[in-house]
Amino acid sequence: MQVITKESLFDAQREDLRRVMELLSLREHHARTLLIYYRWDVEKLLSVLVEKGKAYLYSNAGVMVDDNLSSNIRRCSSSSVSCEICMEDVPADNATRMDCGHCFCNDCWTGHFIVKINEGQSRRIRCMAHKCHAICDEAVVRNLVSKRHPDLAEKFERFLLESYIEDNKMVKWCPSAPHCGNAIRVEEDEVCEVQCSCGLQFCFSCLSSTHSPCSCLMWELWIKKCRDESETVNWITVHTKPCPKCHKPVEKNGGCNLVACVCGQAFCWLCGGATGRDHTWSSIAGHSCGRYKEDAEKKTERAKRDLYRYMHYHNRYKAHTDSFKLENNLEETIKGRVTISEQRESALRDFSWVINGLNRLFRSRRVLSYSYPFAFYMFGDELFDEEMTKEEREIKQNLFEDQQQQLEANVEKLSKVLEEPFDQYSDDKIMEMRMQVINLSVVTDNLCNKMYECIENDLLGSLQRGTHNIAPYKSKGIEKASELSTCWSNKASDASNYLPSDDISSGGTTILKRDRPSGSGSSSNDNINECSLSKRTRKEVSGFFDLNMPAEVIDRN
């Protein structure tokens, strides 16, 4: 998992370009065209190459590779050209031929490119010829557009660079506001939670705040339910009746079943029917509604049940969310107590177990908080009504709620222990508290793991999980994305060496240059091996300390 900044975006894109260029012996703009078409998924590109062949791979992406098109014949072959777009004869110097063989005047090409760039189609500008699906050489586009609109040429360059993020399912912009300018690249699973270098934690799949163990769909529905007025409507349905004349909701505030609206209309509270005002305590004159109407009763009872069910889960979700916010304030208090304890004349100098326990409390509290929206949809009628019988739902709900209850009890115990004023305790009492914090941290971590296993295997395992994948539980916390490291030479010199040529007479080919330092005998293969070795070394040594381990073990490791 890596952070891609504005400075490292070029290097990130170049890695994939280099792989395709070396494998297929292509020029850069052909490799980029292939990668944009296959959404920068190199593995998918290679699988299509193996299964369907090179010709299918190229034709689908609009790549026309003309091995005979040398660097000096971008110009059309004859001395003058009749442009089929504007129907004028122009000198060969004012016309350009693409890889597909079509030749038109530079003015028509330029106008075509400007229109496509303004329409946002910079990444795949097709040839102007009828029924030709070839993608135009980006160097030709850059050269011709820059002569008339330099700012538009810069926009074209930016679109090509940002296609690595916009079209790549494994790379996404950080959703921070104001935007930090970073993008995050994941290596394997796109269903995960990440932390950008700016500090923001978010779900990589839906770009909302972290919400595991809720699936993205569950979280989207829950946020909408909490924000809109759906529950207000439910309350109105349960506690009011519409006036039969003006249809405004009327709330009953007395014992008599004859109610009157502000518009002056009297009606029966039991059935909602319009009546006169003549009545007794037992009946309304000229009105009788004693017959049972099943549909209306069922509708009212269902609305009341749904409202109470929502309030049950929402109140607990909000309670744990509020506790999480208050426990965040506890962090400064604990750090102050640690500072006081370290300054005392005592044999105990290491208080890292307190910070480790606090971090464990944060993660467990967050899991517990989001487990309630998960349970609301998992055991409700909205998403899985047809996939579980009533008996199956009841068994699964009991299994989940047992684990949820155990986790809740231990999280509250851990929170209570961490709030103790240990800076005023004796050494023996601090050691006792230390063992409590470590043991409770281990227990809560194990319970979180078991809850996720229960969700993945027992609850969602037998259902259709296509839209309900959840981010896995990370015992060591949400992984922080590292800065993208480049195994090439200095970025500034490299960027200038990799800049595409704007010379049309040179065939518009973008040439990749990597000049070796003078006196160096290393080859490009040596550099690649060093790159892979350094990556492998970083992967082996990078990691996190287990927050559940005693402080002595962490120091020893």
XYZ file of C-alpha atoms in Angstrom:
557
model
C 0.000 0.000 0.000
C 1.606 3.220 -1.141
C 0.945 6.963 -1.252
C 1.305 8.534 -4.679
C 2.007 12.259 -4.534
C 2.036 14.736 -7.399
C 5.802 14.300 -7.568
C 5.773 10.484 -7.629
C 2.791 10.065 -10.003
C 5.097 10.027 -13.021
C 7.274 7.302 -11.462
C 4.247 5.191 -10.466
C 2.892 5.293 -14.010
C 6.302 4.569 -15.487
C 6.623 1.248 -13.634
C 3.656 -0.250 -15.470
C 4.628 1.374 -18.759
C 8.111 -0.116 -18.548
C 6.739 -3.619 -17.932
C 4.487 -3.523 -20.996
C 7.082 -1.841 -23.207
C 9.742 -4.424 -22.388
C 7.377 -7.381 -22.703
C 5.810 -6.393 -26.032
C 8.635 -4.233 -27.454
C 6.308 -1.272 -27.853
C 6.759 2.458 -27.886
C 5.488 4.391 -24.886
C 2.318 5.780 -26.423
C 1.287 2.276 -27.592
C 1.920 0.875 -24.119
C -0.085 3.709 -22.547
C -2.972 3.133 -24.957
C -3.080 -0.545 -23.993
C -2.931 0.192 -20.276
C -5.643 2.865 -20.397
C -7.937 0.492 -22.298
C -7.354 -2.291 -19.736
C -7.625 0.241 -16.871
C -3.947 -0.078 -15.936
C -4.443 -3.722 -14.956
C -1.219 -5.300 -16.184
C -2.272 -8.772 -15.076
C -5.509 -8.593 -17.065
C -3.577 -7.320 -20.089
C -1.180 -10.253 -19.877
C -4.007 -12.770 -19.481
C -5.704 -11.425 -22.641
C -2.368 -11.669 -24.437
C -1.955 -15.318 -23.429
C -5.563 -16.359 -24.101
C -6.425 -14.330 -27.230
C -3.081 -13.392 -28.761
C -1.319 -10.167 -29.633
C -3.524 -9.270 -32.631
C -6.720 -9.395 -30.538
C -5.035 -7.446 -27.734
C -3.968 -4.642 -30.091
C -7.159 -4.374 -32.179
C -9.453 -4.143 -29.139
C -7.404 -1.322 -27.635
C -7.019 0.563 -30.924
C -3.274 0.052 -31.180
C -1.831 -0.006 -34.688
C 1.786 -1.102 -34.669
C 3.484 -0.398 -37.990
C 6.990 -1.825 -37.838
C 7.777 -0.166 -41.161
C 6.849 3.301 -39.877
C 10.288 4.730 -39.210
C 11.010 7.988 -37.481
C 11.308 9.983 -40.704
C 8.048 9.145 -42.463
C 5.450 10.760 -40.220
C 4.939 13.036 -43.173
C 2.702 11.753 -45.929
C 4.521 10.045 -48.802
C 3.658 12.349 -51.752
C 4.785 15.964 -52.170
C 1.218 17.239 -51.716
C -1.810 15.763 -49.978
C -5.521 16.092 -50.625
C -7.095 16.235 -47.153
C -10.341 14.259 -47.090
C -11.670 16.347 -44.200
C -11.414 19.910 -45.555
C -11.091 18.772 -49.191
C -8.061 21.005 -49.798
C -4.625 20.228 -51.249
C -1.825 20.952 -48.787
C 1.960 20.427 -48.927
C 3.223 17.214 -47.369
C 5.004 19.283 -44.698
C 1.581 20.442 -43.451
C 0.078 16.944 -43.202
C 0.630 14.094 -40.760
C 0.145 10.359 -41.075
C -0.859 8.222 -38.069
C 0.109 4.628 -37.310
C -3.075 3.437 -39.014
C -1.902 5.003 -42.306
C -4.480 7.790 -42.555
C -3.072 11.154 -43.560
C -4.797 14.519 -43.073
C -3.714 18.130 -42.923
C -2.336 19.467 -39.637
C -5.103 22.067 -39.302
C -7.803 19.381 -39.358
C -5.833 17.182 -36.964
C -5.359 20.127 -34.584
C -9.030 21.073 -34.655
C -9.994 17.434 -34.005
C -7.596 17.181 -31.060
C -8.799 20.452 -29.496
C -12.440 19.358 -29.654
C -11.679 15.971 -28.081
C -9.549 17.468 -25.293
C -12.281 19.982 -24.435
C -14.801 17.140 -24.389
C -12.653 15.265 -21.849
C -11.608 12.482 -24.237
C -7.878 13.168 -24.012
C -6.952 9.644 -22.980
C -8.245 7.935 -26.115
C -8.426 10.268 -29.133
C -9.396 8.224 -32.182
C -8.352 8.776 -35.782
C -10.656 11.024 -37.840
C -11.069 8.485 -40.658
C -14.478 6.828 -40.994
C -14.748 3.577 -38.996
C -11.082 3.782 -37.936
C -10.636 2.881 -34.266
C -6.896 3.551 -34.042
C -5.764 5.774 -31.172
C -3.718 8.809 -32.194
C -0.086 9.142 -31.178
C 0.068 11.303 -28.055
C 3.296 12.971 -29.229
C 1.549 14.125 -32.406
C -1.361 15.465 -30.351
C 0.997 17.249 -27.991
C 3.067 18.811 -30.771
C 0.179 20.074 -32.906
C -1.984 21.374 -30.039
C 0.917 23.168 -28.308
C 1.529 25.293 -31.396
C -1.984 26.764 -31.213
C -3.005 26.347 -27.543
C -0.060 25.681 -25.150
C -2.386 25.680 -22.128
C -4.544 23.004 -23.757
C -1.452 20.891 -24.399
C -0.653 21.076 -20.669
C -4.205 19.995 -19.907
C -3.744 17.043 -22.266
C -0.516 16.069 -20.456
C -2.254 16.271 -17.101
C -5.109 14.069 -18.300
C -2.638 11.435 -19.501
C -0.848 11.448 -16.159
C -4.016 11.375 -14.078
C -5.436 8.506 -16.121
C -3.251 6.299 -13.933
C -5.510 7.258 -11.017
C -8.841 7.922 -12.721
C -8.889 4.662 -14.738
C -7.068 2.387 -12.282
C -9.257 0.420 -9.863
C -6.257 -0.179 -7.577
C -5.451 3.551 -7.250
C -7.810 6.190 -5.837
C -7.610 9.794 -4.732
C -7.580 10.444 -1.004
C -11.047 11.899 -0.158
C -9.644 14.437 2.323
C -11.160 17.933 2.376
C -9.361 20.171 1.638
C -7.694 17.726 -0.701
C -4.160 16.744 0.257
C -3.245 15.961 -3.369
C -2.350 12.330 -2.615
C -3.588 9.099 -4.127
C -3.426 5.620 -2.561
C -2.369 2.490 -4.432
C -3.182 -0.950 -3.022
C -1.464 -4.098 -4.203
C -4.000 -6.913 -3.863
C -7.494 -6.482 -2.439
C -9.415 -3.275 -3.146
C -11.837 -4.057 -0.280
C -9.772 -2.651 2.558
C -9.366 0.322 4.873
C -6.344 2.585 4.485
C -4.699 5.588 6.068
C -3.208 8.323 3.894
C -0.019 10.141 4.863
C -2.225 13.175 5.644
C -3.740 11.113 8.489
C -7.192 10.463 7.000
C -8.536 6.913 7.391
C -11.106 5.789 4.827
C -12.622 2.797 3.053
C -10.731 2.278 -0.212
C -13.740 0.689 -1.894
C -16.360 3.447 -1.393
C -14.114 6.345 -0.215
C -16.326 7.027 2.818
C -15.103 6.914 6.403
C -14.008 3.532 7.739
C -17.043 1.383 8.532
C -15.959 -2.250 8.842
C -17.635 -4.699 9.651
C -20.407 -2.985 7.655
C -20.297 -3.568 3.923
C -20.213 -0.456 1.741
C -23.874 -0.904 0.773
C -24.941 -1.334 4.401
C -23.040 1.786 5.419
C -24.506 3.832 2.570
C -28.041 2.809 3.549
C -27.372 3.463 7.235
C -25.970 6.960 6.661
C -28.939 7.814 4.466
C -31.350 6.472 7.070
C -29.722 8.541 9.809
C -29.609 11.737 7.745
C -32.930 11.922 5.973
C -36.383 12.257 7.500
C -37.415 8.631 7.121
C -37.646 8.061 10.857
C -39.542 11.318 11.353
C -42.056 9.993 8.861
C -42.225 6.751 10.832
C -42.919 8.671 14.051
C -45.673 10.658 12.356
C -47.177 7.416 11.040
C -47.234 5.873 14.510
C -48.343 8.862 16.602
C -50.590 10.914 14.310
C -53.525 10.521 11.925
C -54.115 12.559 8.735
C -57.061 14.940 8.680
C -59.622 13.682 6.105
C -60.144 17.261 4.868
C -56.749 19.036 4.729
C -54.612 15.886 5.175
C -52.332 17.479 7.786
C -51.073 15.131 10.546
C -53.020 15.501 13.794
C -51.731 14.294 17.179
C -54.213 13.239 19.813
C -53.747 14.998 23.188
C -56.795 13.773 25.112
C -58.763 10.666 25.897
C -61.764 11.270 23.661
C -61.678 9.511 20.297
C -63.370 12.431 18.518
C -60.588 14.788 17.480
C -60.727 18.083 15.596
C -58.168 19.465 13.180
C -57.128 23.136 13.131
C -59.040 23.428 9.851
C -62.253 22.697 11.811
C -62.877 19.157 10.540
C -63.864 16.599 13.176
C -62.975 12.955 12.623
C -62.791 9.617 14.401
C -59.358 8.828 15.844
C -59.944 5.077 15.580
C -60.623 4.895 11.862
C -59.749 8.381 10.569
C -63.201 8.914 9.039
C -64.836 12.360 8.926
C -67.681 12.838 11.413
C -69.802 15.535 12.988
C -69.144 17.012 16.422
C -72.208 15.457 18.100
C -70.920 12.617 20.308
C -70.924 10.938 23.702
C -68.144 9.185 25.607
C -69.185 5.870 24.076
C -70.117 6.792 20.498
C -70.158 9.415 17.776
C -73.545 10.334 16.330
C -74.131 8.706 12.948
C -70.775 6.921 12.923
C -69.680 3.343 13.619
C -66.237 1.829 12.972
C -66.210 -1.199 15.214
C -65.467 -3.633 12.395
C -61.853 -4.845 12.330
C -59.756 -3.758 9.333
C -56.720 -6.021 9.183
C -54.632 -4.134 6.620
C -54.756 -0.794 8.425
C -53.894 -2.411 11.769
C -50.997 -4.320 10.278
C -49.609 -1.201 8.626
C -49.655 0.754 11.870
C -48.134 -2.081 13.896
C -45.362 -2.635 11.334
C -44.454 1.060 11.290
C -44.308 1.053 15.084
C -42.160 -2.110 15.150
C -39.755 -0.761 12.520
C -39.366 2.490 14.432
C -38.595 0.758 17.732
C -36.149 -1.598 16.025
C -34.304 1.304 14.390
C -34.166 3.209 17.690
C -32.661 0.149 19.428
C -29.745 -0.135 16.988
C -29.271 3.600 16.479
C -29.123 4.365 20.215
C -26.392 1.773 20.750
C -24.488 2.841 17.651
C -24.574 6.473 18.807
C -23.639 5.561 22.386
C -20.459 3.773 21.282
C -19.641 6.511 18.760
C -19.932 9.112 21.526
C -17.769 6.946 23.805
C -15.156 6.748 21.045
C -15.044 10.553 20.806
C -14.714 10.927 24.585
C -11.990 8.279 24.741
C -10.063 10.227 22.121
C -9.965 13.087 24.632
C -8.670 10.590 27.201
C -5.463 10.199 25.191
C -4.040 13.559 26.310
C -4.926 12.806 29.935
C -3.141 9.441 29.791
C -0.054 10.979 28.190
C 0.057 13.523 31.009
C -0.189 10.753 33.598
C 2.599 8.837 31.853
C 4.842 11.922 31.962
C 4.185 12.351 35.699
C 4.824 8.644 36.383
C 8.121 8.643 34.461
C 9.395 11.585 36.518
C 8.777 9.816 39.810
C 11.541 7.978 41.635
C 10.395 4.490 40.759
C 11.747 1.283 39.247
C 8.987 1.410 36.637
C 10.038 3.458 33.644
C 8.175 1.847 30.748
C 4.520 2.823 30.353
C 4.093 1.881 26.690
C 1.504 -0.713 27.740
C -0.896 2.140 28.560
C -0.655 3.635 25.055
C -0.901 0.165 23.514
C -4.022 -0.571 25.544
C -5.548 2.761 24.552
C -4.968 2.022 20.865
C -6.582 -1.381 21.326
C -9.562 0.322 22.988
C -9.951 2.695 20.018
C -9.988 -0.129 17.482
C -12.323 -2.362 19.486
C -14.719 0.481 20.203
C -14.877 1.341 16.519
C -15.640 -2.286 15.575
C -18.310 -2.469 18.263
C -19.910 0.774 17.100
C -20.210 -0.319 13.455
C -21.418 -3.784 14.415
C -24.858 -2.331 15.234
C -25.613 -0.956 11.730
C -24.359 -4.314 10.403
C -26.786 -6.202 12.660
C -29.641 -3.845 11.708
C -29.379 -4.817 8.032
C -28.096 -8.360 8.486
C -31.130 -9.457 10.488
C -33.706 -7.098 8.993
C -36.016 -7.498 6.008
C -34.368 -4.986 3.692
C -31.365 -6.883 2.245
C -31.553 -10.603 3.071
C -35.271 -11.245 3.444
C -35.400 -13.847 0.668
C -32.051 -15.488 1.444
C -32.801 -16.697 4.984
C -35.754 -18.390 6.603
C -37.104 -17.010 9.856
C -35.499 -19.863 11.805
C -32.097 -19.365 10.144
C -32.215 -15.639 10.833
C -33.002 -16.222 14.490
C -30.131 -18.711 14.925
C -27.631 -16.406 13.223
C -28.832 -13.396 15.192
C -28.390 -15.201 18.517
C -24.897 -16.333 17.505
C -23.841 -12.823 16.502
C -25.398 -11.073 19.494
C -23.652 -13.440 21.922
C -20.273 -12.439 20.463
C -21.279 -8.782 20.330
C -22.281 -8.888 23.994
C -18.965 -10.457 25.049
C -16.990 -7.847 23.110
C -19.059 -5.026 24.585
C -18.470 -6.220 28.154
C -14.690 -6.466 27.728
C -14.405 -3.134 25.912
C -16.177 -1.434 28.809
C -13.839 -3.159 31.286
C -10.784 -1.992 29.340
C -12.147 1.545 29.185
C -12.756 1.564 32.950
C -9.250 0.314 33.773
C -7.550 2.861 31.489
C -9.387 5.740 33.177
C -7.806 4.934 36.559
C -5.331 7.563 37.904
C -2.279 5.276 37.789
C 0.068 8.241 38.326
C -1.096 8.197 41.965
C -0.677 4.424 42.441
C 2.110 2.487 44.079
C 4.423 0.306 41.978
C 2.595 -2.894 42.977
C -0.782 -1.473 42.017
C 0.627 -0.197 38.700
C 1.950 -3.704 37.914
C -1.486 -5.124 38.703
C -3.134 -2.568 36.412
C -0.557 -3.315 33.715
C -1.476 -7.009 33.665
C -5.177 -6.132 33.525
C -4.664 -3.844 30.525
C -2.538 -6.397 28.660
C -4.958 -9.262 29.351
C -8.028 -7.241 28.383
C -6.261 -6.079 25.217
C -5.603 -9.683 24.221
C -9.195 -10.701 25.008
C -10.785 -7.836 23.036
C -8.496 -8.485 20.073
C -9.452 -12.171 20.045
C -13.153 -11.311 20.314
C -12.883 -8.899 17.383
C -11.213 -11.614 15.330
C -13.929 -14.109 16.249
C -16.672 -11.629 15.343
C -15.172 -11.111 11.889
C -14.791 -14.857 11.391
C -18.429 -15.290 12.393
C -19.522 -12.614 9.904
C -17.462 -13.982 7.017
C -18.081 -17.692 7.582
C -21.390 -18.104 9.432
C -23.398 -15.035 8.410
C -22.302 -13.875 4.964
C -20.589 -17.087 3.912
C -23.777 -18.844 2.817
C -25.319 -15.742 1.208
C -24.668 -13.824 -1.978
C -21.591 -11.833 -1.037
C -21.059 -9.994 -4.308
C -22.215 -6.661 -2.897
C -21.455 -7.321 0.759
C -17.702 -7.792 0.985
C -16.255 -6.348 4.180
C -12.791 -5.004 4.879
C -10.779 -7.529 6.920
C -10.010 -6.935 10.582
C -6.465 -5.699 11.198
C -5.248 -6.589 14.658
C -2.462 -4.016 14.389
C -4.729 -1.250 13.185
C -5.509 0.286 9.824
C -2.405 0.068 7.698
C -0.663 3.339 6.943
C 0.251 3.787 3.310
C 3.974 4.347 2.777
C 5.507 6.850 0.401
C 6.063 5.464 -3.084
C 9.759 4.675 -3.337
C 11.463 4.870 -6.708
C 14.402 2.675 -7.567
C 15.545 4.910 -10.399
C 17.966 7.776 -10.521
C 17.256 11.292 -9.335
C 13.658 12.277 -10.073
C 14.477 15.607 -11.640
C 16.994 14.247 -14.103
C 14.840 11.191 -14.739
C 11.756 13.203 -15.525
C 13.617 15.230 -18.094
C 15.074 12.088 -19.651
C 11.608 10.551 -19.927
C 9.886 13.573 -21.419
C 8.364 12.668 -24.779
C 9.763 14.192 -27.926
C 7.612 16.747 -29.676
C 9.416 16.340 -32.972
C 6.992 15.097 -35.612
C 9.815 14.438 -38.007
C 11.232 11.927 -35.560
C 8.087 9.888 -35.850
C 6.540 11.317 -32.695
C 8.095 8.434 -30.751
C 8.581 8.923 -27.036
C 12.037 7.618 -26.256
C 12.850 6.387 -22.765
C 16.357 7.370 -21.767
C 18.299 6.291 -18.701
C 21.875 7.442 -18.908
C 24.194 5.451 -16.699
C 26.642 7.384 -14.541
C 30.046 7.747 -16.107
C 32.346 4.928 -15.207
C 29.486 2.729 -14.125
C 29.437 -0.751 -15.486
C 25.979 -1.651 -14.240
C 23.366 -2.589 -16.784
C 19.656 -1.890 -16.724
C 19.100 -5.475 -15.571
C 21.353 -4.825 -12.601
C 19.275 -1.785 -11.719
C 16.066 -3.788 -12.003
C 17.504 -6.523 -9.766
C 18.577 -3.914 -7.217
C 15.083 -2.440 -7.349
C 13.375 -5.780 -6.743
C 15.869 -6.624 -4.000
C 15.263 -3.353 -2.190
C 11.496 -3.852 -2.491
C 11.800 -7.368 -1.154
C 13.962 -6.187 1.740
C 11.543 -3.418 2.649
C 8.635 -5.838 2.562
C 10.438 -8.236 4.886
C 11.485 -5.686 7.485
C 8.378 -3.486 7.426
C 5.689 -4.256 9.951
C 4.099 -3.268 13.222
C 4.677 -4.190 16.819
C 1.938 -6.302 18.344
C 0.197 -3.976 20.757
C -0.846 -6.937 22.889
C 2.710 -8.021 23.705
C 4.291 -7.023 27.017
C 6.608 -4.037 26.836
C 9.729 -6.131 27.556
C 9.014 -8.395 24.592
C 8.468 -5.401 22.285
C 11.773 -3.863 23.382
C 13.551 -7.170 22.928
C 12.143 -7.588 19.426
